[in-house]
mmCIF file of C-alpha atoms in Angstrom:
data_model
loop_
_atom_site.group_PDB
_atom_site.id
_atom_site.type_symbol
_atom_site.label_atom_id
_atom_site.label_comp_id
_atom_site.label_asym_id
_atom_site.label_seq_id
_atom_site.Cartn_x
_atom_site.Cartn_y
_atom_site.Cartn_z
ATOM 1 C CA MET A 9 -70.169 -30.106 37.935
ATOM 2 C CA PRO A 10 -72.079 -26.814 38.300
ATOM 3 C CA GLY A 11 -75.866 -26.787 38.283
ATOM 4 C CA LEU A 12 -77.856 -25.488 35.325
ATOM 5 C CA THR A 13 -78.051 -21.999 36.805
ATOM 6 C CA THR A 14 -74.406 -21.793 37.841
ATOM 7 C CA PRO A 15 -72.379 -20.282 34.978
ATOM 8 C CA VAL A 16 -68.782 -21.272 34.450
ATOM 9 C CA TYR A 17 -66.540 -18.791 32.697
ATOM 10 C CA SER A 18 -63.538 -19.218 30.486
ATOM 11 C CA CYS A 19 -61.607 -16.636 28.464
ATOM 12 C CA ILE A 20 -58.995 -16.935 25.749
ATOM 13 C CA ASN A 21 -56.305 -14.441 24.949
ATOM 14 C CA TRP A 22 -54.406 -15.831 21.978
ATOM 15 C CA ASN A 23 -51.192 -14.178 23.230
ATOM 16 C CA THR A 24 -51.224 -16.123 26.485
ATOM 17 C CA TRP A 25 -53.033 -19.321 25.501
ATOM 18 C CA PRO A 26 -53.331 -21.826 27.225
ATOM 19 C CA LYS A 27 -52.416 -20.389 30.659
ATOM 20 C CA LEU A 28 -55.565 -18.470 31.574
ATOM 21 C CA PRO A 29 -57.645 -17.935 34.686
ATOM 22 C CA ASN A 30 -61.393 -18.490 34.532
ATOM 23 C CA CYS A 31 -63.042 -15.207 33.706
ATOM 24 C CA GLY A 32 -66.357 -14.882 31.901
ATOM 25 C CA ALA A 33 -69.449 -15.028 29.572
ATOM 26 C CA ILE A 34 -71.655 -16.755 26.868
ATOM 27 C CA ASN A 35 -70.636 -18.372 23.541
ATOM 28 C CA ILE A 36 -68.822 -15.399 22.045
ATOM 29 C CA ALA A 37 -65.966 -14.084 19.987
ATOM 30 C CA ILE A 38 -65.653 -10.412 20.873
ATOM 31 C CA SER A 39 -63.154 -7.576 20.851
ATOM 32 C CA LYS A 40 -65.136 -4.422 19.967
ATOM 33 C CA ALA A 41 -68.370 -2.726 20.974
ATOM 34 C CA THR A 42 -70.545 -3.873 18.058
ATOM 35 C CA ILE A 43 -72.288 -7.171 18.715
ATOM 36 C CA THR A 44 -74.577 -9.586 16.904
ATOM 37 C CA VAL A 45 -76.728 -11.851 19.067
ATOM 38 C CA ILE A 46 -77.929 -14.985 17.284
ATOM 39 C CA LEU A 47 -80.981 -16.779 18.643
ATOM 40 C CA PRO A 48 -81.599 -20.148 16.981
ATOM 41 C CA THR A 49 -85.240 -21.072 17.533
ATOM 42 C CA LEU A 50 -87.565 -24.020 17.187
ATOM 43 C CA ASN A 51 -91.018 -23.715 18.752
ATOM 44 C CA GLU A 52 -90.052 -20.958 21.217
ATOM 45 C CA LYS A 53 -93.364 -19.044 21.124
ATOM 46 C CA GLY A 54 -93.681 -19.109 24.915
ATOM 47 C CA HIS A 55 -90.686 -16.910 25.662
ATOM 48 C CA ILE A 56 -88.967 -15.557 22.532
ATOM 49 C CA VAL A 57 -90.542 -12.091 22.723
ATOM 50 C CA GLU A 58 -89.582 -11.712 26.401
ATOM 51 C CA LEU A 59 -86.019 -12.853 25.630
ATOM 52 C CA ILE A 60 -85.665 -10.334 22.798
ATOM 53 C CA LYS A 61 -86.936 -7.547 25.070
ATOM 54 C CA GLU A 62 -84.459 -8.472 27.797
ATOM 55 C CA ILE A 63 -81.551 -8.549 25.341
ATOM 56 C CA GLN A 64 -82.606 -5.165 23.951
ATOM 57 C CA ALA A 65 -82.780 -3.759 27.490
ATOM 58 C CA VAL A 66 -79.213 -4.891 28.225
ATOM 59 C CA PHE A 67 -77.887 -3.193 25.101
ATOM 60 C CA SER A 68 -80.015 -0.064 25.496
ATOM 61 C CA ALA A 69 -78.631 0.465 28.996
ATOM 62 C CA SER A 70 -75.063 0.339 27.665
ATOM 63 C CA ASN A 71 -75.561 2.316 24.415
ATOM 64 C CA GLN A 72 -73.854 -0.485 22.479
ATOM 65 C CA ASN A 73 -74.422 -1.038 18.761
ATOM 66 C CA TYR A 74 -76.061 -4.413 18.333
ATOM 67 C CA GLU A 75 -78.329 -6.556 16.221
ATOM 68 C CA ILE A 76 -80.414 -9.592 17.086
ATOM 69 C CA ILE A 77 -80.737 -12.302 14.462
ATOM 70 C CA VAL A 78 -83.363 -14.984 14.997
ATOM 71 C CA VAL A 79 -82.793 -18.091 12.882
ATOM 72 C CA ASP A 80 -85.842 -20.311 13.046
ATOM 73 C CA ASP A 81 -85.925 -23.975 12.000
ATOM 74 C CA ASN A 82 -89.482 -23.613 10.630
ATOM 75 C CA SER A 83 -91.386 -23.598 13.939
ATOM 76 C CA LYS A 84 -94.990 -24.752 13.853
ATOM 77 C CA ASP A 85 -96.124 -23.148 17.141
ATOM 78 C CA GLY A 86 -96.421 -19.508 15.992
ATOM 79 C CA THR A 87 -92.873 -18.427 16.849
ATOM 80 C CA ILE A 88 -92.312 -17.095 13.327
ATOM 81 C CA ASP A 89 -95.512 -15.018 13.330
ATOM 82 C CA LEU A 90 -94.660 -13.503 16.724
ATOM 83 C CA ILE A 91 -91.206 -12.460 15.591
ATOM 84 C CA LYS A 92 -92.571 -11.046 12.322
ATOM 85 C CA LYS A 93 -94.999 -8.888 14.343
ATOM 86 C CA ILE A 94 -92.231 -7.274 16.390
ATOM 87 C CA GLU A 95 -89.559 -7.261 13.659
ATOM 88 C CA ASN A 96 -91.072 -4.205 11.949
ATOM 89 C CA ASP A 97 -90.859 -2.185 15.181
ATOM 90 C CA HIS A 98 -87.159 -2.914 15.749
ATOM 91 C CA ASP A 99 -84.485 -1.905 13.243
ATOM 92 C CA ASN A 100 -81.944 -4.151 14.930
ATOM 93 C CA LEU A 101 -84.014 -7.358 14.746
ATOM 94 C CA GLN A 102 -83.946 -9.762 11.784
ATOM 95 C CA LEU A 103 -85.668 -13.092 11.216
ATOM 96 C CA PHE A 104 -84.410 -15.835 8.917
ATOM 97 C CA VAL A 105 -86.452 -19.021 8.527
ATOM 98 C CA ARG A 106 -84.816 -22.268 7.436
ATOM 99 C CA GLU A 107 -87.804 -23.695 5.562
ATOM 100 C CA ASN A 108 -87.918 -27.242 4.215
ATOM 101 C CA LEU A 109 -84.525 -28.085 5.726
ATOM 102 C CA LYS A 110 -83.563 -30.673 8.308
ATOM 103 C CA LYS A 111 -83.592 -29.083 11.755
ATOM 104 C CA ASN A 112 -80.012 -28.407 12.772
ATOM 105 C CA LEU A 113 -78.782 -26.102 15.546
ATOM 106 C CA ALA A 114 -75.263 -25.750 14.127
ATOM 107 C CA LYS A 115 -76.569 -24.820 10.679
ATOM 108 C CA SER A 116 -78.922 -22.278 12.226
ATOM 109 C CA ILE A 117 -76.024 -20.680 14.100
ATOM 110 C CA ASN A 118 -73.874 -20.710 10.955
ATOM 111 C CA LEU A 119 -76.633 -18.979 8.973
ATOM 112 C CA GLY A 120 -76.841 -16.335 11.693
ATOM 113 C CA ILE A 121 -73.078 -15.820 11.491
ATOM 114 C CA LYS A 122 -73.262 -15.447 7.695
ATOM 115 C CA LYS A 123 -76.077 -12.887 7.988
ATOM 116 C CA SER A 124 -74.492 -10.881 10.813
ATOM 117 C CA LYS A 125 -73.163 -7.418 10.098
ATOM 118 C CA TYR A 126 -70.817 -7.401 13.096
ATOM 119 C CA GLU A 127 -67.822 -9.647 13.659
ATOM 120 C CA ASN A 128 -68.424 -9.905 17.404
ATOM 121 C CA ILE A 129 -70.982 -12.662 17.843
ATOM 122 C CA ILE A 130 -72.932 -14.130 20.735
ATOM 123 C CA TRP A 131 -75.219 -17.080 20.250
ATOM 124 C CA MET A 132 -77.663 -17.903 22.973
ATOM 125 C CA ASP A 133 -80.284 -20.546 23.581
ATOM 126 C CA ALA A 134 -83.727 -19.034 23.068
ATOM 127 C CA ASP A 135 -85.143 -20.644 26.221
ATOM 128 C CA PHE A 136 -83.279 -18.489 28.792
ATOM 129 C CA GLN A 137 -80.649 -21.167 29.491
ATOM 130 C CA HIS A 138 -78.192 -18.320 28.831
ATOM 131 C CA PRO A 139 -79.353 -15.364 30.935
ATOM 132 C CA PRO A 140 -79.292 -12.065 28.980
ATOM 133 C CA ASP A 141 -77.800 -10.302 32.030
ATOM 134 C CA HIS A 142 -74.563 -12.176 31.383
ATOM 135 C CA ILE A 143 -74.067 -10.069 28.264
ATOM 136 C CA LYS A 144 -72.985 -7.272 30.624
ATOM 137 C CA LEU A 145 -69.916 -9.296 31.554
ATOM 138 C CA PHE A 146 -68.665 -9.090 27.972
ATOM 139 C CA TYR A 147 -67.989 -5.392 28.324
ATOM 140 C CA THR A 148 -65.544 -6.137 31.115
ATOM 141 C CA TYR A 149 -63.676 -8.925 29.331
ATOM 142 C CA GLN A 150 -63.812 -7.782 25.708
ATOM 143 C CA LYS A 151 -60.796 -5.519 26.139
ATOM 144 C CA SER A 152 -58.503 -8.252 27.434
ATOM 145 C CA TYR A 153 -59.528 -11.416 25.613
ATOM 146 C CA ASP A 154 -60.059 -12.565 22.043
ATOM 147 C CA VAL A 155 -62.655 -15.234 22.879
ATOM 148 C CA VAL A 156 -64.988 -15.568 25.852
ATOM 149 C CA VAL A 157 -67.037 -18.747 26.383
ATOM 150 C CA PHE A 158 -69.941 -19.355 28.742
ATOM 151 C CA SER A 159 -71.070 -22.899 29.329
ATOM 152 C CA ARG A 160 -72.555 -24.855 32.147
ATOM 153 C CA PHE A 161 -70.376 -27.776 30.984
ATOM 154 C CA LEU A 162 -66.904 -26.213 31.381
#
């Protein structure tokens, strides 16, 4: 089993499923150059701003259309206030807070999917478990595959 920092890649092309070589990326369904990145958060004050900046840098370098959606499960550590401060300076950043609801990662991701304006979606852990640099790999594989999955558990 790979270590936490060793990514394992898997790609799906529905025309050739299930006979595929390992090939690349993060939790994603992608086929075009417009991408939504969903960041579910809960008490991520320590690194959420840095993560957003790194994701923006990856997309800025490639001139890709993108949006970042942060779905917060009502953090109590100041995460929400931090994101609100930078949200006004970035047209491609949105914050949605799931207030008074049971904390639930899957529901946070689903809300992000519902709010996304692009059909190509990446969801990433907000604690750098999914390195933003791996987004670059999507550009290589998006032309050949319908789904690309990154997981340290594959």
